[in-house]
Amino acid sequence: MKTLPYVYPIFRRELQSYFNSPVAYVVIVFFLAVVGWFFSSSLFLMNIASLATVFEVIPWIFIGFIPAITMRLLAEEKKAGTIELLVTKPIRDVEIILGKFFAAWALLGATLLPTLIYLVAVSSIGEIDPGPVFAGYLGLFLMGGVYVSIGLFASSLTENQIVAFIVTLIAVLALFLIDKMLIFLPDTLSTTLEFLSVDYHFSSIARGVVDSRDILYFFSVIGFSLLLATVSLERRKW
Amino acid sequence: MSITVRNLTKVYGAQKAINDLSFEVKTGEILGFLGPNGAGKSTTMKIITCYIPPTAGTVEIDGLNIFDHSLEVRRKIGYLPEMNPLYLDMNVLDYLEYSARLHGVGRELIGPRIKEMVGVCGLGTVRHKDIGELSKGFRQRVGLAQALLHEPEVLILDEPTSGLDPNQIVEIRNLIKQLGRAKTFVLSTHILSEVQATCDRVLIINEGTIVADGTPSQLQQDFRGAETITLELRTGATNPLEEVAPKLSALPSVAGVELSSNADSVSRFVLSVEKGSDIREDVFRLAVAEGWVLLEMTRSSTSLEEVFHKLTMS
C-alpha cells in the first residue's frame, strides 16, 4: 500500500468504531443465532452431516445483515459533518472508500469465522468433503464483498442511514433474485441476466468449482460499486 | 505561506454565496474574517481548504493552485470547520493519533506531537475520555489541537472561539497570537472584540463581497462618522440653551449642540463634531474664559461594532 498509504489508518479507525459501539456485537450475535438455529434444526431433522443448509441460509441472512453494517459508513460522517474534516485531510477520496470498504468486509469475515464451529461439529459426526466447504466459504466472503461495496455506495448517496439501509436492501435483493425471475423471460435475455445474478455465481462456486469467471464477476461488481462510491464522494466537487 | 484568493465566486443554485472575492494573506499575518451569518465566510474557507470547488476564480497557497495541487495544499493547512465536527465515539488521544496519521505525521513524531498539543490545548485531564463526553469548550480545544497537530503553515479556523467561556476565549486568543508569528492564520468570527484583540488585519464581507479591508484601528478611523463629545458643565446659567449653547456651537468644527439634561445649574451637552477633529482643548479654553466649571468631558468615536453595523446593514 505504498501508493495509497492512508487506506490502513482509515480501515483501522473504521473497524475500531464498529467495536466501540454495541451495534457490531448485536448484529453479529443476531447473525450467529439465526445461522445456528437453521443449522441445528436441519442437522438433527435430516440427519445428514453437511453444511449445505449453512450455505443456503447465509446468503439470505446477508441480505438483511450487510445493509445494517454498511449503512453508517459514509452517511454517519455526512450527518455529523466529520466528512468535511476527513476529505480536507491530504488523502485521496479513493483511500477513504477503500479503507471503509475493507473495514466492513473484515467485519463480515470476522462474523463468518465463528460459523466454522458448525464445521467442527459436523466433521466430528461424519465425513466432510473439504473442497466444497472451502469453496462455499470463499463464495460467501466474495458475495459479502459485493454486498458491502453496494452498501458503501448507497451510504455515500445520503446522510440518512435508514435510506442507505433500504436502498442497499433493495439493490442486494434484486441482484440476488435476478436469476430466480428468469423463467418469465426469453432465453437470450435470461443468459445475460443470469450472469448478473450474485446467486448464480455463488451457487457455481459453492458446488466446489472455483471458476475464474465467477471470481472475475465478484471483483468486477466490487470494483464498479467502489468506483461509483468514489465518484459519489467526489460529487461535492461538481 | 501566503494565501492568494483571486476573483472567487461560488454559486449555490440561484444564490451567489460569494461574488468575485479577491484578497491576499501574507506569511505571519492573522486575518480576521468578519461578516454577518451567511455572508460567505465559511464558504470561502471551505474553498481554501479544498472541501468544495469555487464556481469561478482560484486560490493559491504559496503559489500552489487548489485545483492542480489539492493534496499539497491540504498538507499545508490545518482546518477547524464550522460547528467543529468530531468523532464522538473516539477518545481524545485516539482521535488525535488518527488525525496525525491522516496528515502523514511520521510514526516517531506522532507521540511527541500529540503530547505537545495536549499540553498546549489543555487537554491533559480529559485525554482518555471519549469526545462525546466532553463539554463544548473541551471539544473546541480538541478541534484546535487536531488543526495544529501536524504543524501546518496555514491555519483556517472557522469560529475558533464559539462555545467557549470568556476565560477560554482569552486562552485561545493568546495561543493564536503566540503561534501567529510563524504561521498564516485566517479566522472567522462575528465577535468583534476578538478581531480587535487578535487580528493584524480585518476583512469584513457582506453578501459575498468585501466591504472593508484593513487593520482594526485603520477601519475605525476610516469609518469614523461624526464624533461626539459629551460635556458636563456647571455654568450657573438659568437658561443654558440660550446662554451656553450658542457659545459652544461657535467653536470651530462643531456641527451641532444638544442639551441632554439640566439640573441644579449643571448642564449636560452632547456636541457632534466633524470627522477627524479634536476640539477638547478649545472646549477647555472656552470654559476657562467663561468661568464655567468643567465637570466631565468624554470623547467617543465609532467603535468597530458600529463600523461593522454600518457596513453590513443595508
Coordinates of C-alpha atoms in Angstrom, one line a residue:
Chain A
M1 CA 0.0 0.0 0.0
K2 CA 2.8 2.4 -0.8
T3 CA 0.8 4.4 -3.3
L4 CA -2.3 4.6 -1.1
P5 CA -0.8 5.0 2.3
Y6 CA -3.9 6.2 4.1
V7 CA -6.1 3.2 3.4
Y8 CA -4.8 1.5 6.5
P9 CA -5.5 4.2 9.1
I10 CA -9.0 4.6 7.8
F11 CA -9.5 0.9 7.8
R12 CA -8.3 0.7 11.4
R13 CA -10.4 3.5 12.7
E14 CA -13.5 2.2 11.0
L15 CA -13.1 -1.3 12.4
Q16 CA -12.4 0.2 15.8
S17 CA -15.6 2.2 15.6
Y18 CA -17.6 -0.9 14.9
F19 CA -16.4 -2.4 18.1
N20 CA -16.7 0.8 20.0
S21 CA -20.4 0.7 19.7
P22 CA -22.7 -2.1 20.7
V23 CA -24.2 -2.3 17.2
A24 CA -21.5 -4.6 15.9
Y25 CA -21.9 -7.1 18.7
V26 CA -25.7 -7.1 18.4
V27 CA -25.8 -7.8 14.7
I28 CA -23.0 -10.4 15.0
V29 CA -24.8 -12.2 17.7
F30 CA -28.1 -12.0 15.9
F31 CA -26.4 -13.3 12.7
L32 CA -24.9 -16.3 14.5
A33 CA -28.1 -17.1 16.4
V34 CA -30.1 -17.2 13.2
V35 CA -27.5 -19.3 11.3
G36 CA -27.1 -21.6 14.3
W37 CA -30.9 -22.1 14.5
F38 CA -31.1 -23.1 10.9
F39 CA -28.0 -25.3 11.1
S40 CA -29.0 -27.2 14.2
S41 CA -32.6 -27.8 13.2
S42 CA -31.6 -29.2 9.8
L43 CA -28.8 -31.2 11.2
F44 CA -31.0 -33.1 13.6
L45 CA -34.0 -33.3 11.4
M46 CA -32.4 -34.6 8.3
N47 CA -29.6 -36.5 10.0
I48 CA -27.0 -35.5 7.3
A49 CA -23.5 -34.4 8.1
S50 CA -23.5 -31.5 5.7
L51 CA -23.0 -27.7 5.8
A52 CA -25.4 -27.3 2.8
T53 CA -28.0 -25.6 4.9
V54 CA -25.5 -23.1 6.2
F55 CA -24.6 -22.1 2.6
E56 CA -28.2 -22.0 1.7
V57 CA -29.3 -19.8 4.6
I58 CA -26.4 -17.4 4.9
P59 CA -26.9 -15.6 1.5
W60 CA -30.5 -14.8 2.7
I61 CA -29.3 -13.5 6.0
F62 CA -26.7 -11.4 4.3
I63 CA -29.5 -9.5 2.6
G64 CA -30.6 -8.1 5.9
F65 CA -27.3 -8.2 7.7
I66 CA -25.0 -6.4 5.3
P67 CA -27.1 -3.3 4.8
A68 CA -27.1 -3.0 8.6
I69 CA -23.3 -2.9 8.8
T70 CA -22.7 -0.7 5.8
M71 CA -25.4 1.9 6.2
R72 CA -23.4 4.1 8.6
L73 CA -20.1 4.0 6.7
L74 CA -20.5 7.4 5.0
A75 CA -24.0 8.5 5.9
E76 CA -23.0 9.0 9.5
E77 CA -19.9 11.1 8.6
K78 CA -22.1 13.2 6.4
K79 CA -24.7 13.7 9.1
A80 CA -22.1 14.5 11.8
G81 CA -20.1 16.8 9.4
T82 CA -16.9 14.8 10.1
I83 CA -16.8 14.1 6.3
E84 CA -15.6 17.7 5.9
L85 CA -12.6 17.1 8.2
L86 CA -11.9 13.8 6.5
V87 CA -11.9 15.0 2.9
T88 CA -9.8 18.1 3.7
K89 CA -7.0 15.9 5.1
P90 CA -4.3 15.3 2.5
I91 CA -5.7 12.0 1.4
R92 CA -7.4 10.8 -1.7
D93 CA -11.1 10.1 -1.8
V94 CA -10.4 6.6 -3.1
E95 CA -8.4 5.9 0.1
I96 CA -11.4 6.8 2.2
I97 CA -13.6 4.5 0.1
L98 CA -11.1 1.6 0.2
G99 CA -10.4 1.9 3.9
K100 CA -14.1 1.9 4.8
F101 CA -14.8 -1.0 2.3
F102 CA -12.1 -3.2 3.8
A103 CA -13.2 -2.5 7.3
A104 CA -16.8 -3.5 6.7
W105 CA -15.6 -6.5 4.7
A106 CA -13.3 -7.5 7.5
L107 CA -16.1 -7.3 10.0
L108 CA -18.1 -9.6 7.7
G109 CA -15.1 -12.0 7.7
A110 CA -15.0 -11.8 11.5
T111 CA -18.7 -12.7 11.6
L112 CA -18.3 -15.7 9.3
L113 CA -15.4 -17.0 11.3
P114 CA -17.4 -18.3 14.3
T115 CA -19.6 -20.4 12.0
L116 CA -16.6 -22.7 11.5
I117 CA -17.7 -24.2 14.8
Y118 CA -20.5 -25.8 12.8
L119 CA -17.9 -27.3 10.5
V120 CA -16.1 -28.8 13.5
A121 CA -19.4 -30.1 14.9
V122 CA -20.3 -31.7 11.6
S123 CA -16.9 -33.2 11.0
S124 CA -17.0 -34.9 14.4
I125 CA -20.1 -36.9 13.4
G126 CA -19.4 -37.6 9.8
E127 CA -17.1 -37.4 6.9
I128 CA -16.9 -33.9 5.2
D129 CA -15.6 -33.1 1.8
P130 CA -13.3 -30.1 2.4
G131 CA -13.4 -28.8 -1.2
P132 CA -17.0 -27.6 -1.3
V133 CA -16.7 -26.2 2.2
F134 CA -13.7 -24.1 1.3
A135 CA -15.3 -23.0 -1.9
G136 CA -18.5 -22.3 -0.1
Y137 CA -16.8 -20.0 2.4
L138 CA -14.9 -18.3 -0.4
G139 CA -18.2 -17.8 -2.2
L140 CA -19.9 -16.4 0.9
F141 CA -17.0 -14.0 1.5
L142 CA -16.9 -12.8 -2.1
M143 CA -20.7 -12.4 -2.2
G144 CA -20.5 -10.5 1.1
G145 CA -17.8 -8.2 -0.5
V146 CA -20.2 -7.4 -3.4
Y147 CA -23.0 -6.5 -0.9
V148 CA -20.6 -4.4 1.2
S149 CA -19.5 -2.5 -1.8
I150 CA -23.1 -1.8 -2.9
G151 CA -23.9 -0.8 0.7
L152 CA -21.0 1.6 0.8
F153 CA -22.1 3.2 -2.4
A154 CA -25.7 3.6 -1.0
S155 CA -24.2 5.1 2.1
S156 CA -22.3 7.7 0.0
L157 CA -25.6 8.9 -1.5
T158 CA -27.3 10.1 1.6
E159 CA -26.8 11.3 5.1
N160 CA -29.7 9.2 6.3
Q161 CA -28.7 5.8 7.5
I162 CA -32.2 4.4 7.1
V163 CA -32.3 5.4 3.5
A164 CA -28.9 3.8 3.0
F165 CA -30.2 0.6 4.6
I166 CA -33.3 0.4 2.4
V167 CA -31.5 1.3 -0.8
T168 CA -28.9 -1.4 -0.1
L169 CA -31.5 -3.9 0.8
I170 CA -33.4 -3.4 -2.4
A171 CA -30.3 -3.4 -4.6
V172 CA -28.9 -6.5 -3.0
L173 CA -32.2 -8.3 -3.0
A174 CA -32.6 -7.5 -6.7
L175 CA -29.1 -8.8 -7.5
F176 CA -29.8 -11.9 -5.6
L177 CA -33.2 -12.7 -7.1
I178 CA -32.5 -11.9 -10.7
D179 CA -31.8 -15.5 -11.7
K180 CA -34.9 -16.7 -9.9
M181 CA -37.1 -14.5 -12.1
L182 CA -35.6 -15.7 -15.4
I183 CA -38.3 -18.3 -16.2
F184 CA -40.5 -15.4 -17.2
L185 CA -38.0 -14.1 -19.8
P186 CA -36.9 -15.2 -23.2
D187 CA -33.7 -17.3 -23.4
T188 CA -31.4 -14.7 -25.0
L189 CA -32.1 -12.2 -22.2
S190 CA -32.0 -14.7 -19.5
T191 CA -28.5 -15.9 -20.1
T192 CA -27.2 -12.3 -19.9
L193 CA -29.2 -11.6 -16.8
E194 CA -28.2 -14.8 -15.2
F195 CA -24.6 -13.7 -15.5
L196 CA -25.5 -10.6 -13.5
S197 CA -27.0 -12.6 -10.6
V198 CA -24.9 -13.0 -7.5
D199 CA -26.6 -16.2 -6.5
Y200 CA -25.8 -17.8 -9.9
H201 CA -22.1 -17.2 -9.3
F202 CA -22.3 -18.1 -5.7
S203 CA -24.0 -21.4 -6.4
S204 CA -21.5 -22.2 -9.0
I205 CA -18.6 -21.6 -6.5
A206 CA -20.5 -23.3 -3.7
R207 CA -20.7 -26.5 -5.7
G208 CA -16.9 -26.7 -5.3
V209 CA -15.8 -25.4 -8.7
V210 CA -13.9 -22.2 -8.3
D211 CA -14.2 -20.8 -11.8
S212 CA -12.2 -17.7 -12.8
R213 CA -15.3 -16.3 -14.5
D214 CA -17.1 -16.3 -11.2
I215 CA -14.2 -14.7 -9.3
L216 CA -14.0 -12.1 -12.1
Y217 CA -17.7 -11.4 -11.7
F218 CA -17.4 -10.7 -8.0
F219 CA -14.4 -8.5 -8.3
S220 CA -15.9 -6.6 -11.2
V221 CA -19.0 -5.8 -9.2
I222 CA -17.0 -4.8 -6.2
G223 CA -14.7 -2.6 -8.3
F224 CA -17.6 -1.0 -10.1
S225 CA -19.5 -0.2 -6.9
L226 CA -16.4 1.2 -5.3
L227 CA -15.8 3.4 -8.3
L228 CA -19.4 4.7 -8.1
A229 CA -18.9 5.3 -4.3
T230 CA -15.7 7.3 -5.0
V231 CA -17.4 9.3 -7.7
S232 CA -20.3 9.9 -5.4
L233 CA -17.9 11.2 -2.7
E234 CA -16.3 13.5 -5.2
R235 CA -19.7 14.8 -6.2
R236 CA -19.2 17.7 -3.8
K237 CA -16.6 18.9 -6.3
W238 CA -19.0 19.3 -9.2
Chain B
M1 CA 3.0 30.8 3.3
S2 CA 0.9 33.3 1.5
I3 CA -2.7 32.8 0.5
T4 CA -3.9 34.4 -2.7
V5 CA -7.6 34.5 -3.4
R6 CA -8.5 35.6 -6.8
N7 CA -11.9 36.5 -8.2
L8 CA -13.6 33.8 -6.2
T9 CA -17.2 33.2 -6.9
K10 CA -19.4 30.5 -5.6
V11 CA -23.0 30.0 -6.7
Y12 CA -25.4 27.7 -4.9
G13 CA -28.4 27.2 -7.1
A14 CA -29.6 30.7 -7.9
Q15 CA -27.8 32.3 -4.9
K16 CA -24.4 33.8 -5.0
A17 CA -22.7 32.8 -1.8
I18 CA -19.6 34.8 -2.7
N19 CA -19.1 37.1 -5.5
D20 CA -15.7 37.9 -7.1
L21 CA -13.8 37.9 -3.9
S22 CA -10.1 38.7 -4.1
F23 CA -7.6 39.2 -1.3
E24 CA -4.2 38.1 -0.1
V25 CA -2.9 37.0 3.2
K26 CA 0.9 37.3 3.9
T27 CA 3.0 34.9 5.9
G28 CA 2.7 35.6 9.7
E29 CA -0.4 37.5 9.3
I30 CA -3.5 36.9 11.3
L31 CA -6.5 37.7 9.2
G32 CA -9.9 38.2 10.8
F33 CA -12.8 37.3 8.6
L34 CA -15.8 39.2 9.7
G35 CA -19.3 39.3 8.5
P36 CA -22.9 38.5 9.4
N37 CA -24.1 35.0 9.2
G38 CA -24.5 33.9 5.7
A39 CA -22.0 36.5 4.3
G40 CA -19.8 33.8 2.7
K41 CA -17.1 33.4 5.4
S42 CA -17.5 29.6 5.7
T43 CA -17.9 29.2 2.0
T44 CA -14.6 30.9 1.4
M45 CA -12.9 28.8 4.0
K46 CA -14.3 25.6 2.6
I47 CA -12.9 26.6 -0.8
I48 CA -9.5 27.4 0.5
T49 CA -9.4 24.0 2.3
C50 CA -10.4 22.2 -0.9
Y51 CA -13.7 21.0 0.5
I52 CA -15.8 22.5 -2.2
P53 CA -14.7 24.0 -5.5
P54 CA -15.4 27.5 -6.5
T55 CA -17.7 28.3 -9.4
A56 CA -15.1 30.7 -10.7
G57 CA -11.8 32.0 -9.6
T58 CA -8.9 30.4 -7.9
V59 CA -7.0 30.1 -4.6
E60 CA -3.3 29.7 -4.4
I61 CA -1.3 28.8 -1.3
D62 CA 2.3 29.6 -1.7
G63 CA 1.8 29.6 -5.5
L64 CA 0.1 26.2 -5.4
N65 CA -3.3 26.1 -7.0
I66 CA -6.1 24.3 -5.2
F67 CA -7.2 22.5 -8.4
D68 CA -3.8 21.2 -9.6
H69 CA -2.1 20.7 -6.2
S70 CA -5.0 19.8 -4.0
L71 CA -3.1 17.3 -1.9
E72 CA -0.1 19.6 -1.4
V73 CA -2.3 22.4 -0.5
R74 CA -4.3 20.3 2.0
R75 CA -1.0 19.1 3.5
K76 CA -0.1 22.7 4.4
I77 CA -3.4 23.5 6.0
G78 CA -4.8 23.0 9.5
Y79 CA -8.5 23.3 9.4
L80 CA -11.2 23.8 12.1
P81 CA -14.5 23.6 10.3
E82 CA -17.6 25.5 11.4
M83 CA -19.5 23.6 14.1
N84 CA -16.3 21.6 14.9
P85 CA -17.4 18.1 13.8
L86 CA -15.7 15.3 15.7
Y87 CA -15.9 11.6 16.1
L88 CA -17.8 11.4 19.4
D89 CA -17.1 7.7 19.9
M90 CA -13.3 8.1 19.9
N91 CA -11.3 9.1 22.9
V92 CA -9.2 12.2 22.7
L93 CA -5.8 10.5 22.2
D94 CA -7.0 8.0 19.6
Y95 CA -8.6 10.8 17.7
L96 CA -5.5 12.9 17.7
E97 CA -3.5 9.9 16.6
Y98 CA -5.9 9.2 13.8
S99 CA -5.7 12.8 12.6
A100 CA -1.9 12.8 12.8
R101 CA -1.7 9.7 10.7
L102 CA -4.0 11.1 8.1
H103 CA -1.8 14.1 7.9
G104 CA 1.2 11.8 7.3
V105 CA 3.0 12.8 10.5
G106 CA 6.0 10.4 10.9
R107 CA 5.5 7.4 13.1
E108 CA 8.2 8.5 15.6
L109 CA 6.8 12.1 15.7
I110 CA 3.2 11.3 16.4
G111 CA 3.8 10.6 20.1
P112 CA 5.7 13.8 20.9
R113 CA 3.4 16.0 18.8
I114 CA 0.3 14.7 20.5
K115 CA 1.9 15.2 23.9
E116 CA 2.7 18.8 22.9
M117 CA -0.7 19.6 21.6
V118 CA -2.4 18.0 24.7
G119 CA -0.3 20.4 26.8
V120 CA -0.8 23.5 24.6
C121 CA -4.5 23.0 24.3
G122 CA -5.0 22.0 28.0
L123 CA -6.4 18.5 27.3
G124 CA -4.4 16.7 29.9
T125 CA -7.3 15.9 32.2
V126 CA -9.6 14.6 29.5
R127 CA -7.2 12.8 27.2
H128 CA -8.5 9.4 27.9
K129 CA -12.2 10.4 27.7
D130 CA -14.5 9.9 24.8
I131 CA -15.0 13.1 22.9
G132 CA -18.8 12.6 23.2
E133 CA -18.4 13.0 27.0
L134 CA -16.6 16.4 26.7
S135 CA -18.1 19.8 27.2
K136 CA -18.3 22.2 24.3
G137 CA -15.2 24.1 25.4
F138 CA -13.1 20.9 25.6
R139 CA -14.4 19.8 22.2
Q140 CA -13.4 23.1 20.7
R141 CA -9.9 22.5 22.1
V142 CA -9.8 19.1 20.6
G143 CA -10.7 20.6 17.3
L144 CA -7.9 23.1 17.6
A145 CA -5.4 20.5 18.7
Q146 CA -6.4 18.5 15.6
A147 CA -5.8 21.5 13.4
L148 CA -2.5 22.4 14.9
L149 CA -1.2 18.8 15.3
H150 CA 0.8 18.4 12.1
E151 CA 2.4 21.9 12.4
P152 CA 0.7 23.3 9.4
E153 CA 1.9 26.6 8.0
V154 CA -1.6 27.8 7.2
L155 CA -4.4 27.7 9.7
I156 CA -8.0 28.1 8.7
L157 CA -10.2 28.4 11.7
D158 CA -13.9 28.8 11.3
E159 CA -15.2 30.4 14.5
P160 CA -12.5 29.0 16.8
T161 CA -13.9 30.5 20.0
S162 CA -17.5 29.7 19.6
G163 CA -18.9 28.0 22.6
L164 CA -16.0 28.9 24.9
D165 CA -16.3 30.8 28.1
P166 CA -14.6 34.2 28.5
N167 CA -11.5 32.6 30.2
Q168 CA -11.1 30.0 27.5
I169 CA -11.5 32.7 24.8
V170 CA -8.6 34.6 26.2
E171 CA -6.5 31.4 26.3
I172 CA -7.3 30.6 22.7
R173 CA -6.6 34.1 21.6
N174 CA -3.2 34.0 23.3
L175 CA -2.5 30.7 21.7
I176 CA -3.3 32.1 18.3
K177 CA -1.2 35.2 18.9
Q178 CA 1.7 33.1 20.1
L179 CA 1.5 30.8 17.1
G180 CA 0.6 33.6 14.7
R181 CA 4.1 34.9 14.3
A182 CA 5.3 31.9 12.3
K183 CA 2.1 30.9 10.7
T184 CA -0.5 32.3 8.5
F185 CA -3.9 32.5 10.1
V186 CA -7.4 33.0 8.7
L187 CA -10.0 33.0 11.3
S188 CA -13.7 33.9 11.0
T189 CA -15.8 35.2 13.8
H190 CA -18.6 37.5 14.5
I191 CA -17.3 38.5 17.9
L192 CA -15.7 41.9 17.2
S193 CA -13.7 42.2 20.3
E194 CA -11.9 39.1 19.2
V195 CA -10.8 40.7 16.0
Q196 CA -9.6 43.7 17.8
A197 CA -7.6 41.5 20.3
T198 CA -6.1 39.1 17.9
C199 CA -6.0 40.1 14.3
D200 CA -3.5 42.1 12.3
R201 CA -5.9 42.6 9.6
V202 CA -9.7 42.6 9.2
L203 CA -11.7 41.7 6.2
I204 CA -15.4 42.5 6.5
I205 CA -17.5 40.8 4.0
N206 CA -21.2 41.2 3.4
E207 CA -23.3 39.3 0.9
G208 CA -20.3 37.7 -0.6
T209 CA -18.2 40.8 -1.3
I210 CA -15.5 42.6 0.6
V211 CA -16.8 45.8 2.1
A212 CA -13.7 46.7 4.2
D213 CA -10.1 45.7 4.5
G214 CA -7.5 47.0 6.9
T215 CA -6.1 46.9 10.4
P216 CA -8.7 47.1 13.1
S217 CA -7.6 50.7 14.0
Q218 CA -7.5 51.7 10.4
L219 CA -11.1 50.6 9.9
Q220 CA -12.1 52.5 12.9
Q221 CA -10.5 55.7 11.5
D222 CA -11.8 55.2 8.0
F223 CA -15.4 54.7 9.1
R224 CA -15.4 57.2 11.9
G225 CA -18.5 59.2 11.4
A226 CA -19.4 62.4 13.4
E227 CA -17.6 62.1 16.6
T228 CA -19.3 63.2 19.7
I229 CA -18.1 64.9 22.8
T230 CA -20.2 64.8 26.0
L231 CA -19.7 67.7 28.3
E232 CA -20.9 68.4 31.8
L233 CA -20.6 72.0 32.9
R234 CA -21.6 74.0 35.9
T235 CA -22.3 77.3 34.3
G236 CA -24.7 79.0 36.7
A237 CA -26.8 80.0 33.8
T238 CA -30.5 79.9 34.2
N239 CA -31.2 79.2 30.6
P240 CA -28.2 77.2 29.3
L241 CA -29.8 76.6 25.9
E242 CA -29.7 80.3 25.2
E243 CA -26.7 81.4 27.2
V244 CA -24.3 78.5 26.8
A245 CA -25.2 76.6 23.7
P246 CA -24.5 79.3 21.1
K247 CA -21.0 79.8 22.5
L248 CA -20.3 76.1 22.2
S249 CA -21.6 75.9 18.7
A250 CA -19.4 78.9 17.7
L251 CA -16.4 76.7 18.3
P252 CA -14.7 75.5 15.1
S253 CA -15.9 72.2 13.6
V254 CA -18.8 71.8 15.9
A255 CA -21.7 70.6 13.9
G256 CA -24.4 70.5 16.5
V257 CA -25.1 71.1 20.2
E258 CA -27.7 69.3 22.1
L259 CA -28.7 69.8 25.7
S260 CA -29.3 66.4 27.2
S261 CA -30.0 67.4 30.8
N262 CA -30.1 70.4 33.0
A263 CA -30.4 70.3 36.7
D264 CA -29.1 72.3 39.7
S265 CA -27.2 74.6 37.3
V266 CA -25.3 71.6 35.9
S267 CA -25.9 71.1 32.2
R268 CA -25.0 68.2 30.0
F269 CA -24.3 68.8 26.4
V270 CA -23.6 66.5 23.6
L271 CA -21.6 68.1 20.8
S272 CA -21.4 66.5 17.4
V273 CA -18.0 67.2 15.9
E274 CA -16.8 66.9 12.4
K275 CA -14.9 63.8 11.4
G276 CA -11.2 63.7 12.5
S277 CA -11.1 66.8 14.5
D278 CA -10.3 67.1 18.2
I279 CA -11.8 70.2 19.9
R280 CA -11.3 69.2 23.5
E281 CA -8.7 71.9 24.1
D282 CA -10.9 74.6 22.6
V283 CA -13.7 73.5 24.8
F284 CA -11.5 73.7 27.8
R285 CA -10.3 77.2 26.9
L286 CA -13.8 78.4 26.4
A287 CA -14.8 77.0 29.7
V288 CA -11.9 78.8 31.4
A289 CA -12.7 82.1 29.6
E290 CA -16.3 81.9 30.5
G291 CA -15.7 80.8 34.1
W292 CA -17.6 77.5 33.7
V293 CA -16.6 74.6 35.8
L294 CA -15.8 71.6 33.6
L295 CA -17.1 68.5 35.4
E296 CA -16.8 66.0 32.6
M297 CA -15.7 65.7 29.1
T298 CA -15.8 62.4 27.1
R299 CA -14.9 61.9 23.5
S300 CA -16.4 58.9 21.8
S301 CA -15.6 57.7 18.3
T302 CA -17.1 55.0 16.2
S303 CA -16.4 51.5 17.6
L304 CA -15.6 48.6 15.3
E305 CA -19.1 47.4 16.2
E306 CA -20.5 50.5 14.6
V307 CA -18.3 50.1 11.6
F308 CA -19.5 46.6 11.2
H309 CA -23.0 47.5 11.7
K310 CA -22.8 50.3 9.1
L311 CA -21.1 48.2 6.5
T312 CA -23.3 45.1 6.8
M313 CA -26.8 46.7 7.3
S314 CA -28.2 48.0 4.1

